[in-house]
Amino acid sequence: MEQKLKIYNTLKRKKQKFEPINPPFVGLYVCGPTVYGDAHLGHARPAVIFDLLYRYLKYLGYKVRYVRNLTDVGHLENDADEGEDKIAKKARLEELEPMEIAQRYINAYHKNMRQLNTIEPNIEPQASGHIPEQIKMVEQILEQGFAYEKNGSVYFDVEKYSEKYDYGKLSGRVVEDLKSNTRDLQGQTEKKNPFDFALWKKAEPEHIMRWDSEWSNGFPGWHLECSVMSTKYLGEQFDIHGGGLDLQFPHHECEIAQSTAATGNEAVKYWMHNNMITIDGQKMSKSLGNFIKLDEMFSGEHKLLEQAFNPQVVRFFMLQAHYRKPLDFSNKALKASEKGLNRLMEAMRVLEKLEPGKRSTVDISGIKEKCFTALNDDLNTPILIAHLFDGVKIINSVKAGKEALSKDDLTNLRALYSDLVYDVLGLTPEEEKANTQGNTEQLMQLLLKLRAKAKKNKDFETADAIRNELNELGINVKDTPDGAEWSMD
RNA sequence: GGUCGCGUGGCCGAGCGGUUAGGCAGUGGUCUGCAAAACCAUGUACAGCGGUUCGAAUCCGCUCGCGACCUCCA
């Protein structure tokens, strides 16, 4: 395995050669979703990008452990419906269990992830399942003197920490600036400094998810789970930590601080951040309410959508842009991706059927290298895809008889495209739906034979009627020099 | 306000000092009964103004516009 992969490390603000701590093993941790809502388009980006990274690392021969958490410890609150009969609500099963809500969204998330053809992580830990470990880390940080307790809550002492370590190294913040720029918010009177963050929070009555600890009945702070679960499953030092750019500060900065404060060691070697999906140039987010749920993308049921886009199109759309650039949603852009993807996948089918020539009339030796150069350059999938389309031209020319490929070249090209398109980019081949129904093929051949006969007799009315009605059934017929072909949507 | 980033042809989107990015759309052609697909050909792009350089979309400065983070957020 020749190692040329470079990735952009947010920590160093530059591309770096990827060198795992303990090759061939690679530890990869990615911040997953908060499971109190349906997944939207924005959630799909890190899922697809880090799935791509995972696939590529495996392709390169690394033994990767991919951990992606589920945040199920949040600010879930009771809505306290005043009008309802409180006594009736006491019935255990009539009240929604917090875990029931989380489970519902976890199930939905998993479904969406499968649709996007992402490989499931090796471990998908839930914050609620790691409360004892989180409590232990709070204790460790307290022991090291980088936290303080106040009224049952425990806060991280940023000022103390920054005397010894560099708080802000990931996000580029300076503690002095934070001091002057952080506004005083409500409920922060317990903190020594406004930029201190909670490690353990005493629960207010409306908080549903709560656990006992030596400090109070409460819940762990927002940033703690990732520090705890990443080091639990990947070790105190591991290779790659990924997540959305919006998590860089404070979430990831706090993670660094927590891990460093607890163990004295920084946990993560490479930090990778995907940029945001925007809509009309603005970040798609829950708080802005301008997001499109993945289910809506796939069904087309959203006021901004002119049509449904299948998950593969959404995946391809994201791969056509570089992961560190913002990507703006629009129907036009998605439609262009849909067409492009169809063209690529059509070429994949053509490639399988190509007959080898005596010798090659085109040089394909450079394609492979170009493709991997692009991938190795911080996962530059837009460039990779551009090269793949160059190959599509060649494939089509061979099919048209204008060019030829030797047997070896054809074999190599097939292997390359299969590796890149299916295995690395994670685009799925069209299933052979046609053959699932036993004698469909024979029936189709019968119809096409009748249609060919009609055409021969210049009975185009009948020929077109057959084609149009098949079309309505989702079957496309196209005439080629070698006779008619058919395919299903 | 502080910190960071971006502004590329009709749309999306690469590019990191000198060579065609690519996709979609458009136009002309080949093929076709018609479609579709495919193939061939086809575009005075780099926010503006200065500067550095033999040479800048690419480096520097300023101006304008947009966005992200600083609060839960992928």
mmCIF file with all atom_site columns, N, CA and C (backbone and C1' of nucleotides) in Angstrom, chain A residues 42-43 173 244 247 277 281 283-284 322 339 343 380 383 396 402 460 464 467 479, chain B residues 11 13-15 21-25 33-36 38-39 67 69-70 72-74:
data_model
loop_
_atom_site.group_PDB
_atom_site.id
_atom_site.type_symbol
_atom_site.label_atom_id
_atom_site.label_alt_id
_atom_site.label_comp_id
_atom_site.label_asym_id
_atom_site.label_entity_id
_atom_site.label_seq_id
_atom_site.pdbx_PDB_ins_code
_atom_site.Cartn_x
_atom_site.Cartn_y
_atom_site.Cartn_z
_atom_site.occupancy
_atom_site.B_iso_or_equiv
_atom_site.pdbx_formal_charge
_atom_site.auth_seq_id
_atom_site.auth_comp_id
_atom_site.auth_asym_id
_atom_site.auth_atom_id
_atom_site.pdbx_PDB_model_num
ATOM 1   N N     . GLY A 1 42  ? -28.790 18.496 5.854   1.00 0.00 ? 42  GLY A N     1
ATOM 2   C CA    . GLY A 1 42  ? -27.527 18.838 6.494   1.00 0.00 ? 42  GLY A CA    1
ATOM 3   C C     . GLY A 1 42  ? -26.870 17.641 7.167   1.00 0.00 ? 42  GLY A C     1
ATOM 4   N N     . HIS A 1 43  ? -27.685 16.775 7.737   1.00 0.00 ? 43  HIS A N     1
ATOM 5   C CA    . HIS A 1 43  ? -27.126 15.595 8.395   1.00 0.00 ? 43  HIS A CA    1
ATOM 6   C C     . HIS A 1 43  ? -26.496 14.638 7.401   1.00 0.00 ? 43  HIS A C     1
ATOM 7   N N     . ARG A 1 173 ? -9.647  30.611 18.670  1.00 0.00 ? 173 ARG A N     1
ATOM 8   C CA    . ARG A 1 173 ? -10.098 31.620 19.654  1.00 0.00 ? 173 ARG A CA    1
ATOM 9   C C     . ARG A 1 173 ? -8.989  31.939 20.636  1.00 0.00 ? 173 ARG A C     1
ATOM 10  N N     . GLY A 1 244 ? -19.230 18.262 11.694  1.00 0.00 ? 244 GLY A N     1
ATOM 11  C CA    . GLY A 1 244 ? -19.594 19.471 10.959  1.00 0.00 ? 244 GLY A CA    1
ATOM 12  C C     . GLY A 1 244 ? -18.785 20.662 11.431  1.00 0.00 ? 244 GLY A C     1
ATOM 13  N N     . LEU A 1 247 ? -19.527 22.483 14.584  1.00 0.00 ? 247 LEU A N     1
ATOM 14  C CA    . LEU A 1 247 ? -19.197 21.900 15.879  1.00 0.00 ? 247 LEU A CA    1
ATOM 15  C C     . LEU A 1 247 ? -17.796 22.265 16.342  1.00 0.00 ? 247 LEU A C     1
ATOM 16  N N     . ILE A 1 277 ? -24.411 22.580 4.371   1.00 0.00 ? 277 ILE A N     1
ATOM 17  C CA    . ILE A 1 277 ? -25.325 22.676 3.242   1.00 0.00 ? 277 ILE A CA    1
ATOM 18  C C     . ILE A 1 277 ? -26.102 23.971 3.455   1.00 0.00 ? 277 ILE A C     1
ATOM 19  N N     . GLY A 1 281 ? -28.107 30.270 0.178   1.00 0.00 ? 281 GLY A N     1
ATOM 20  C CA    . GLY A 1 281 ? -26.908 30.849 0.763   1.00 0.00 ? 281 GLY A CA    1
ATOM 21  C C     . GLY A 1 281 ? -26.861 30.847 2.278   1.00 0.00 ? 281 GLY A C     1
ATOM 22  N N     . LYS A 1 283 ? -27.211 28.745 5.965   1.00 0.00 ? 283 LYS A N     1
ATOM 23  C CA    . LYS A 1 283 ? -27.081 27.435 6.567   1.00 0.00 ? 283 LYS A CA    1
ATOM 24  C C     . LYS A 1 283 ? -28.442 26.805 6.846   1.00 0.00 ? 283 LYS A C     1
ATOM 25  N N     . MET A 1 284 ? -28.527 25.535 6.492   1.00 0.00 ? 284 MET A N     1
ATOM 26  C CA    . MET A 1 284 ? -29.734 24.783 6.763   1.00 0.00 ? 284 MET A CA    1
ATOM 27  C C     . MET A 1 284 ? -29.678 24.303 8.205   1.00 0.00 ? 284 MET A C     1
ATOM 28  N N     . HIS A 1 322 ? -16.547 19.766 -3.101  1.00 0.00 ? 322 HIS A N     1
ATOM 29  C CA    . HIS A 1 322 ? -15.539 19.405 -2.117  1.00 0.00 ? 322 HIS A CA    1
ATOM 30  C C     . HIS A 1 322 ? -16.112 19.562 -0.717  1.00 0.00 ? 322 HIS A C     1
ATOM 31  N N     . LYS A 1 339 ? -29.002 13.930 -13.617 1.00 0.00 ? 339 LYS A N     1
ATOM 32  C CA    . LYS A 1 339 ? -28.652 13.588 -15.000 1.00 0.00 ? 339 LYS A CA    1
ATOM 33  C C     . LYS A 1 339 ? -27.231 13.064 -15.086 1.00 0.00 ? 339 LYS A C     1
ATOM 34  N N     . ARG A 1 343 ? -25.892 9.353  -16.300 1.00 0.00 ? 343 ARG A N     1
ATOM 35  C CA    . ARG A 1 343 ? -24.916 9.182  -17.377 1.00 0.00 ? 343 ARG A CA    1
ATOM 36  C C     . ARG A 1 343 ? -23.777 8.271  -16.916 1.00 0.00 ? 343 ARG A C     1
ATOM 37  N N     . ASN A 1 380 ? -10.565 14.925 -2.885  1.00 0.00 ? 380 ASN A N     1
ATOM 38  C CA    . ASN A 1 380 ? -11.129 15.828 -3.890  1.00 0.00 ? 380 ASN A CA    1
ATOM 39  C C     . ASN A 1 380 ? -12.026 15.057 -4.861  1.00 0.00 ? 380 ASN A C     1
ATOM 40  N N     . ILE A 1 383 ? -12.947 16.470 -8.511  1.00 0.00 ? 383 ILE A N     1
ATOM 41  C CA    . ILE A 1 383 ? -11.926 16.193 -9.524  1.00 0.00 ? 383 ILE A CA    1
ATOM 42  C C     . ILE A 1 383 ? -11.980 14.722 -9.926  1.00 0.00 ? 383 ILE A C     1
ATOM 43  N N     . ASN A 1 396 ? -18.031 5.318  -24.054 1.00 0.00 ? 396 ASN A N     1
ATOM 44  C CA    . ASN A 1 396 ? -19.055 5.491  -25.082 1.00 0.00 ? 396 ASN A CA    1
ATOM 45  C C     . ASN A 1 396 ? -18.475 5.421  -26.499 1.00 0.00 ? 396 ASN A C     1
ATOM 46  N N     . LYS A 1 402 ? -15.865 3.654  -32.294 1.00 0.00 ? 402 LYS A N     1
ATOM 47  C CA    . LYS A 1 402 ? -14.884 4.646  -32.742 1.00 0.00 ? 402 LYS A CA    1
ATOM 48  C C     . LYS A 1 402 ? -13.521 4.420  -32.113 1.00 0.00 ? 402 LYS A C     1
ATOM 49  N N     . PHE A 1 460 ? -46.163 2.617  -37.257 1.00 0.00 ? 460 PHE A N     1
ATOM 50  C CA    . PHE A 1 460 ? -45.535 3.321  -36.146 1.00 0.00 ? 460 PHE A CA    1
ATOM 51  C C     . PHE A 1 460 ? -46.523 3.623  -35.033 1.00 0.00 ? 460 PHE A C     1
ATOM 52  N N     . ASP A 1 464 ? -45.334 2.910  -31.396 1.00 0.00 ? 464 ASP A N     1
ATOM 53  C CA    . ASP A 1 464 ? -45.271 3.966  -30.386 1.00 0.00 ? 464 ASP A CA    1
ATOM 54  C C     . ASP A 1 464 ? -46.194 3.681  -29.219 1.00 0.00 ? 464 ASP A C     1
ATOM 55  N N     . ARG A 1 467 ? -44.485 1.376  -26.916 1.00 0.00 ? 467 ARG A N     1
ATOM 56  C CA    . ARG A 1 467 ? -43.436 2.063  -26.166 1.00 0.00 ? 467 ARG A CA    1
ATOM 57  C C     . ARG A 1 467 ? -44.026 2.997  -25.112 1.00 0.00 ? 467 ARG A C     1
ATOM 58  N N     . ASP A 1 479 ? -34.432 2.373  -28.956 1.00 0.00 ? 479 ASP A N     1
ATOM 59  C CA    . ASP A 1 479 ? -33.935 1.660  -30.131 1.00 0.00 ? 479 ASP A CA    1
ATOM 60  C C     . ASP A 1 479 ? -32.458 1.932  -30.300 1.00 0.00 ? 479 ASP A C     1
ATOM 61  P P     . C   B 2 11  ? -25.794 32.129 -13.642 1.00 0.00 ? 11  C   B P     1
ATOM 62  O "O5'" . C   B 2 11  ? -26.278 30.668 -13.252 1.00 0.00 ? 11  C   B "O5'" 1
ATOM 63  C "C5'" . C   B 2 11  ? -27.543 30.455 -12.608 1.00 0.00 ? 11  C   B "C5'" 1
ATOM 64  C "C4'" . C   B 2 11  ? -27.696 28.998 -12.260 1.00 0.00 ? 11  C   B "C4'" 1
ATOM 65  C "C3'" . C   B 2 11  ? -26.603 28.421 -11.384 1.00 0.00 ? 11  C   B "C3'" 1
ATOM 66  O "O3'" . C   B 2 11  ? -26.805 28.699 -10.011 1.00 0.00 ? 11  C   B "O3'" 1
ATOM 67  C "C1'" . C   B 2 11  ? -26.992 26.959 -13.188 1.00 0.00 ? 11  C   B "C1'" 1
ATOM 68  P P     . G   B 2 13  ? -22.311 25.212 -5.731  1.00 0.00 ? 13  G   B P     1
ATOM 69  O "O5'" . G   B 2 13  ? -21.092 24.434 -6.415  1.00 0.00 ? 13  G   B "O5'" 1
ATOM 70  C "C5'" . G   B 2 13  ? -20.911 23.030 -6.237  1.00 0.00 ? 13  G   B "C5'" 1
ATOM 71  C "C4'" . G   B 2 13  ? -19.789 22.560 -7.125  1.00 0.00 ? 13  G   B "C4'" 1
ATOM 72  C "C3'" . G   B 2 13  ? -18.436 23.189 -6.822  1.00 0.00 ? 13  G   B "C3'" 1
ATOM 73  O "O3'" . G   B 2 13  ? -17.808 22.457 -5.784  1.00 0.00 ? 13  G   B "O3'" 1
ATOM 74  C "C1'" . G   B 2 13  ? -18.852 23.319 -9.144  1.00 0.00 ? 13  G   B "C1'" 1
ATOM 75  P P     . A   B 2 14  ? -16.443 22.987 -5.162  1.00 0.00 ? 14  A   B P     1
ATOM 76  O "O5'" . A   B 2 14  ? -15.405 22.385 -6.193  1.00 0.00 ? 14  A   B "O5'" 1
ATOM 77  C "C5'" . A   B 2 14  ? -14.089 22.872 -6.240  1.00 0.00 ? 14  A   B "C5'" 1
ATOM 78  C "C4'" . A   B 2 14  ? -13.334 22.084 -7.270  1.00 0.00 ? 14  A   B "C4'" 1
ATOM 79  C "C3'" . A   B 2 14  ? -11.897 22.532 -7.443  1.00 0.00 ? 14  A   B "C3'" 1
ATOM 80  O "O3'" . A   B 2 14  ? -11.059 21.876 -6.523  1.00 0.00 ? 14  A   B "O3'" 1
ATOM 81  C "C1'" . A   B 2 14  ? -12.945 22.355 -9.557  1.00 0.00 ? 14  A   B "C1'" 1
ATOM 82  P P     . G   B 2 15  ? -10.082 22.672 -5.611  1.00 0.00 ? 15  G   B P     1
ATOM 83  O "O5'" . G   B 2 15  ? -9.082  23.315 -6.653  1.00 0.00 ? 15  G   B "O5'" 1
ATOM 84  C "C5'" . G   B 2 15  ? -8.347  22.491 -7.562  1.00 0.00 ? 15  G   B "C5'" 1
ATOM 85  C "C4'" . G   B 2 15  ? -7.878  23.399 -8.659  1.00 0.00 ? 15  G   B "C4'" 1
ATOM 86  C "C3'" . G   B 2 15  ? -7.009  24.529 -8.161  1.00 0.00 ? 15  G   B "C3'" 1
ATOM 87  O "O3'" . G   B 2 15  ? -5.679  24.054 -8.050  1.00 0.00 ? 15  G   B "O3'" 1
ATOM 88  C "C1'" . G   B 2 15  ? -8.657  25.328 -9.683  1.00 0.00 ? 15  G   B "C1'" 1
ATOM 89  P P     . A   B 2 21  ? -10.666 25.413 -18.861 1.00 0.00 ? 21  A   B P     1
ATOM 90  O "O5'" . A   B 2 21  ? -10.638 24.056 -18.020 1.00 0.00 ? 21  A   B "O5'" 1
ATOM 91  C "C5'" . A   B 2 21  ? -11.703 23.142 -18.101 1.00 0.00 ? 21  A   B "C5'" 1
ATOM 92  C "C4'" . A   B 2 21  ? -11.304 21.865 -17.424 1.00 0.00 ? 21  A   B "C4'" 1
ATOM 93  C "C3'" . A   B 2 21  ? -12.372 20.780 -17.438 1.00 0.00 ? 21  A   B "C3'" 1
ATOM 94  O "O3'" . A   B 2 21  ? -12.288 20.017 -18.648 1.00 0.00 ? 21  A   B "O3'" 1
ATOM 95  C "C1'" . A   B 2 21  ? -11.572 21.049 -15.251 1.00 0.00 ? 21  A   B "C1'" 1
ATOM 96  P P     . G   B 2 22  ? -13.657 19.734 -19.443 1.00 0.00 ? 22  G   B P     1
ATOM 97  O "O5'" . G   B 2 22  ? -14.553 18.973 -18.383 1.00 0.00 ? 22  G   B "O5'" 1
ATOM 98  C "C5'" . G   B 2 22  ? -14.232 17.644 -17.994 1.00 0.00 ? 22  G   B "C5'" 1
ATOM 99  C "C4'" . G   B 2 22  ? -15.153 17.217 -16.880 1.00 0.00 ? 22  G   B "C4'" 1
ATOM 100 C "C3'" . G   B 2 22  ? -16.638 17.438 -17.158 1.00 0.00 ? 22  G   B "C3'" 1
ATOM 101 O "O3'" . G   B 2 22  ? -17.181 16.400 -17.949 1.00 0.00 ? 22  G   B "O3'" 1
ATOM 102 C "C1'" . G   B 2 22  ? -16.136 18.288 -15.028 1.00 0.00 ? 22  G   B "C1'" 1
ATOM 103 P P     . G   B 2 23  ? -18.474 16.653 -18.816 1.00 0.00 ? 23  G   B P     1
ATOM 104 O "O5'" . G   B 2 23  ? -19.622 16.772 -17.723 1.00 0.00 ? 23  G   B "O5'" 1
ATOM 105 C "C5'" . G   B 2 23  ? -19.953 15.642 -16.924 1.00 0.00 ? 23  G   B "C5'" 1
ATOM 106 C "C4'" . G   B 2 23  ? -21.032 16.021 -15.954 1.00 0.00 ? 23  G   B "C4'" 1
ATOM 107 C "C3'" . G   B 2 23  ? -22.275 16.621 -16.580 1.00 0.00 ? 23  G   B "C3'" 1
ATOM 108 O "O3'" . G   B 2 23  ? -23.147 15.630 -17.085 1.00 0.00 ? 23  G   B "O3'" 1
ATOM 109 C "C1'" . G   B 2 23  ? -21.602 17.959 -14.768 1.00 0.00 ? 23  G   B "C1'" 1
ATOM 110 P P     . C   B 2 24  ? -23.976 15.863 -18.382 1.00 0.00 ? 24  C   B P     1
ATOM 111 O "O5'" . C   B 2 24  ? -24.996 17.002 -17.930 1.00 0.00 ? 24  C   B "O5'" 1
ATOM 112 C "C5'" . C   B 2 24  ? -25.992 16.720 -16.954 1.00 0.00 ? 24  C   B "C5'" 1
ATOM 113 C "C4'" . C   B 2 24  ? -26.730 17.975 -16.597 1.00 0.00 ? 24  C   B "C4'" 1
ATOM 114 C "C3'" . C   B 2 24  ? -27.333 18.746 -17.761 1.00 0.00 ? 24  C   B "C3'" 1
ATOM 115 O "O3'" . C   B 2 24  ? -28.524 18.161 -18.235 1.00 0.00 ? 24  C   B "O3'" 1
ATOM 116 C "C1'" . C   B 2 24  ? -26.292 20.249 -16.282 1.00 0.00 ? 24  C   B "C1'" 1
ATOM 117 P P     . A   B 2 25  ? -28.867 18.273 -19.779 1.00 0.00 ? 25  A   B P     1
ATOM 118 O "O5'" . A   B 2 25  ? -29.113 19.844 -19.935 1.00 0.00 ? 25  A   B "O5'" 1
ATOM 119 C "C5'" . A   B 2 25  ? -30.267 20.444 -19.362 1.00 0.00 ? 25  A   B "C5'" 1
ATOM 120 C "C4'" . A   B 2 25  ? -30.218 21.935 -19.542 1.00 0.00 ? 25  A   B "C4'" 1
ATOM 121 C "C3'" . A   B 2 25  ? -30.130 22.433 -20.974 1.00 0.00 ? 25  A   B "C3'" 1
ATOM 122 O "O3'" . A   B 2 25  ? -31.390 22.429 -21.624 1.00 0.00 ? 25  A   B "O3'" 1
ATOM 123 C "C1'" . A   B 2 25  ? -28.576 23.596 -19.660 1.00 0.00 ? 25  A   B "C1'" 1
ATOM 124 P P     . G   B 2 33  ? -35.045 5.153  -39.668 1.00 0.00 ? 33  G   B P     1
ATOM 125 O "O5'" . G   B 2 33  ? -36.135 6.290  -39.514 1.00 0.00 ? 33  G   B "O5'" 1
ATOM 126 C "C5'" . G   B 2 33  ? -36.740 6.839  -40.670 1.00 0.00 ? 33  G   B "C5'" 1
ATOM 127 C "C4'" . G   B 2 33  ? -38.075 7.392  -40.326 1.00 0.00 ? 33  G   B "C4'" 1
ATOM 128 C "C3'" . G   B 2 33  ? -38.128 8.266  -39.080 1.00 0.00 ? 33  G   B "C3'" 1
ATOM 129 O "O3'" . G   B 2 33  ? -37.735 9.594  -39.378 1.00 0.00 ? 33  G   B "O3'" 1
ATOM 130 C "C1'" . G   B 2 33  ? -39.898 6.700  -39.011 1.00 0.00 ? 33  G   B "C1'" 1
ATOM 131 P P     . C   B 2 34  ? -36.732 10.322 -38.421 1.00 0.00 ? 34  C   B P     1
ATOM 132 O "O5'" . C   B 2 34  ? -37.590 10.521 -37.096 1.00 0.00 ? 34  C   B "O5'" 1
ATOM 133 C "C5'" . C   B 2 34  ? -38.697 11.418 -37.106 1.00 0.00 ? 34  C   B "C5'" 1
ATOM 134 C "C4'" . C   B 2 34  ? -39.547 11.209 -35.886 1.00 0.00 ? 34  C   B "C4'" 1
ATOM 135 C "C3'" . C   B 2 34  ? -38.880 11.488 -34.556 1.00 0.00 ? 34  C   B "C3'" 1
ATOM 136 O "O3'" . C   B 2 34  ? -38.821 12.877 -34.283 1.00 0.00 ? 34  C   B "O3'" 1
ATOM 137 C "C1'" . C   B 2 34  ? -40.192 9.527  -34.405 1.00 0.00 ? 34  C   B "C1'" 1
ATOM 138 P P     . A   B 2 35  ? -37.602 13.486 -33.476 1.00 0.00 ? 35  A   B P     1
ATOM 139 O "O5'" . A   B 2 35  ? -37.928 13.123 -31.965 1.00 0.00 ? 35  A   B "O5'" 1
ATOM 140 C "C5'" . A   B 2 35  ? -37.520 11.904 -31.466 1.00 0.00 ? 35  A   B "C5'" 1
ATOM 141 C "C4'" . A   B 2 35  ? -38.204 11.610 -30.171 1.00 0.00 ? 35  A   B "C4'" 1
ATOM 142 C "C3'" . A   B 2 35  ? -37.207 11.471 -29.018 1.00 0.00 ? 35  A   B "C3'" 1
ATOM 143 O "O3'" . A   B 2 35  ? -37.164 12.659 -28.268 1.00 0.00 ? 35  A   B "O3'" 1
ATOM 144 C "C1'" . A   B 2 35  ? -38.329 9.423  -29.349 1.00 0.00 ? 35  A   B "C1'" 1
ATOM 145 P P     . A   B 2 36  ? -35.729 13.238 -27.803 1.00 0.00 ? 36  A   B P     1
ATOM 146 O "O5'" . A   B 2 36  ? -35.117 12.058 -26.913 1.00 0.00 ? 36  A   B "O5'" 1
ATOM 147 C "C5'" . A   B 2 36  ? -35.738 11.695 -25.682 1.00 0.00 ? 36  A   B "C5'" 1
ATOM 148 C "C4'" . A   B 2 36  ? -35.146 10.401 -25.180 1.00 0.00 ? 36  A   B "C4'" 1
ATOM 149 C "C3'" . A   B 2 36  ? -33.627 10.392 -25.098 1.00 0.00 ? 36  A   B "C3'" 1
ATOM 150 O "O3'" . A   B 2 36  ? -33.162 10.997 -23.915 1.00 0.00 ? 36  A   B "O3'" 1
ATOM 151 C "C1'" . A   B 2 36  ? -34.354 8.445  -26.184 1.00 0.00 ? 36  A   B "C1'" 1
ATOM 152 P P     . A   B 2 38  ? -26.263 10.057 -23.225 1.00 0.00 ? 38  A   B P     1
ATOM 153 O "O5'" . A   B 2 38  ? -25.404 9.456  -24.423 1.00 0.00 ? 38  A   B "O5'" 1
ATOM 154 C "C5'" . A   B 2 38  ? -24.761 8.200  -24.284 1.00 0.00 ? 38  A   B "C5'" 1
ATOM 155 C "C4'" . A   B 2 38  ? -24.148 7.815  -25.600 1.00 0.00 ? 38  A   B "C4'" 1
ATOM 156 C "C3'" . A   B 2 38  ? -23.220 8.856  -26.207 1.00 0.00 ? 38  A   B "C3'" 1
ATOM 157 O "O3'" . A   B 2 38  ? -21.934 8.814  -25.628 1.00 0.00 ? 38  A   B "O3'" 1
ATOM 158 C "C1'" . A   B 2 38  ? -24.703 8.084  -27.865 1.00 0.00 ? 38  A   B "C1'" 1
ATOM 159 P P     . C   B 2 39  ? -21.108 10.127 -25.508 1.00 0.00 ? 39  C   B P     1
ATOM 160 O "O5'" . C   B 2 39  ? -20.587 10.315 -26.988 1.00 0.00 ? 39  C   B "O5'" 1
ATOM 161 C "C5'" . C   B 2 39  ? -19.805 9.308  -27.611 1.00 0.00 ? 39  C   B "C5'" 1
ATOM 162 C "C4'" . C   B 2 39  ? -19.624 9.639  -29.058 1.00 0.00 ? 39  C   B "C4'" 1
ATOM 163 C "C3'" . C   B 2 39  ? -19.125 11.054 -29.323 1.00 0.00 ? 39  C   B "C3'" 1
ATOM 164 O "O3'" . C   B 2 39  ? -17.722 11.149 -29.176 1.00 0.00 ? 39  C   B "O3'" 1
ATOM 165 C "C1'" . C   B 2 39  ? -20.957 10.605 -30.721 1.00 0.00 ? 39  C   B "C1'" 1
ATOM 166 P P     . G   B 2 67  ? -25.853 36.889 4.075   1.00 0.00 ? 67  G   B P     1
ATOM 167 O "O5'" . G   B 2 67  ? -24.950 35.680 4.550   1.00 0.00 ? 67  G   B "O5'" 1
ATOM 168 C "C5'" . G   B 2 67  ? -25.195 34.377 4.044   1.00 0.00 ? 67  G   B "C5'" 1
ATOM 169 C "C4'" . G   B 2 67  ? -24.052 33.463 4.374   1.00 0.00 ? 67  G   B "C4'" 1
ATOM 170 C "C3'" . G   B 2 67  ? -23.807 33.184 5.842   1.00 0.00 ? 67  G   B "C3'" 1
ATOM 171 O "O3'" . G   B 2 67  ? -24.725 32.243 6.359   1.00 0.00 ? 67  G   B "O3'" 1
ATOM 172 C "C1'" . G   B 2 67  ? -21.744 33.534 4.745   1.00 0.00 ? 67  G   B "C1'" 1
ATOM 173 P P     . C   B 2 69  ? -23.366 29.162 12.265  1.00 0.00 ? 69  C   B P     1
ATOM 174 O "O5'" . C   B 2 69  ? -22.125 29.309 13.235  1.00 0.00 ? 69  C   B "O5'" 1
ATOM 175 C "C5'" . C   B 2 69  ? -21.265 28.203 13.490  1.00 0.00 ? 69  C   B "C5'" 1
ATOM 176 C "C4'" . C   B 2 69  ? -20.085 28.654 14.284  1.00 0.00 ? 69  C   B "C4'" 1
ATOM 177 C "C3'" . C   B 2 69  ? -20.419 29.443 15.543  1.00 0.00 ? 69  C   B "C3'" 1
ATOM 178 O "O3'" . C   B 2 69  ? -20.797 28.592 16.612  1.00 0.00 ? 69  C   B "O3'" 1
ATOM 179 C "C1'" . C   B 2 69  ? -18.722 30.562 14.372  1.00 0.00 ? 69  C   B "C1'" 1
ATOM 180 P P     . C   B 2 70  ? -21.902 29.118 17.602  1.00 0.00 ? 70  C   B P     1
ATOM 181 O "O5'" . C   B 2 70  ? -21.131 30.282 18.362  1.00 0.00 ? 70  C   B "O5'" 1
ATOM 182 C "C5'" . C   B 2 70  ? -19.979 29.976 19.141  1.00 0.00 ? 70  C   B "C5'" 1
ATOM 183 C "C4'" . C   B 2 70  ? -19.378 31.226 19.686  1.00 0.00 ? 70  C   B "C4'" 1
ATOM 184 C "C3'" . C   B 2 70  ? -20.317 32.125 20.481  1.00 0.00 ? 70  C   B "C3'" 1
ATOM 185 O "O3'" . C   B 2 70  ? -20.497 31.612 21.789  1.00 0.00 ? 70  C   B "O3'" 1
ATOM 186 C "C1'" . C   B 2 70  ? -18.977 33.427 19.047  1.00 0.00 ? 70  C   B "C1'" 1
ATOM 187 P P     . C   B 2 72  ? -24.844 26.194 23.489  1.00 0.00 ? 72  C   B P     1
ATOM 188 O "O5'" . C   B 2 72  ? -25.362 24.974 22.622  1.00 0.00 ? 72  C   B "O5'" 1
ATOM 189 C "C5'" . C   B 2 72  ? -26.051 23.904 23.279  1.00 0.00 ? 72  C   B "C5'" 1
ATOM 190 C "C4'" . C   B 2 72  ? -27.043 23.315 22.339  1.00 0.00 ? 72  C   B "C4'" 1
ATOM 191 C "C3'" . C   B 2 72  ? -26.497 22.776 21.023  1.00 0.00 ? 72  C   B "C3'" 1
ATOM 192 O "O3'" . C   B 2 72  ? -25.877 21.525 21.209  1.00 0.00 ? 72  C   B "O3'" 1
ATOM 193 C "C1'" . C   B 2 72  ? -28.505 23.909 20.646  1.00 0.00 ? 72  C   B "C1'" 1
ATOM 194 P P     . C   B 2 73  ? -24.826 20.992 20.101  1.00 0.00 ? 73  C   B P     1
ATOM 195 O "O5'" . C   B 2 73  ? -25.422 21.215 18.650  1.00 0.00 ? 73  C   B "O5'" 1
ATOM 196 C "C5'" . C   B 2 73  ? -26.005 20.130 17.926  1.00 0.00 ? 73  C   B "C5'" 1
ATOM 197 C "C4'" . C   B 2 73  ? -26.660 20.675 16.684  1.00 0.00 ? 73  C   B "C4'" 1
ATOM 198 C "C3'" . C   B 2 73  ? -25.817 20.681 15.407  1.00 0.00 ? 73  C   B "C3'" 1
ATOM 199 O "O3'" . C   B 2 73  ? -25.920 19.528 14.604  1.00 0.00 ? 73  C   B "O3'" 1
ATOM 200 C "C1'" . C   B 2 73  ? -26.946 22.739 15.665  1.00 0.00 ? 73  C   B "C1'" 1
ATOM 201 P P     . A   B 2 74  ? -26.968 18.264 14.802  1.00 0.00 ? 74  A   B P     1
ATOM 202 O "O5'" . A   B 2 74  ? -26.430 17.511 13.517  1.00 0.00 ? 74  A   B "O5'" 1
ATOM 203 C "C5'" . A   B 2 74  ? -25.446 16.495 13.614  1.00 0.00 ? 74  A   B "C5'" 1
ATOM 204 C "C4'" . A   B 2 74  ? -24.326 16.850 12.659  1.00 0.00 ? 74  A   B "C4'" 1
ATOM 205 C "C3'" . A   B 2 74  ? -23.587 18.096 13.066  1.00 0.00 ? 74  A   B "C3'" 1
ATOM 206 O "O3'" . A   B 2 74  ? -22.570 17.794 13.982  1.00 0.00 ? 74  A   B "O3'" 1
ATOM 207 C "C1'" . A   B 2 74  ? -24.101 18.162 10.748  1.00 0.00 ? 74  A   B "C1'" 1
#
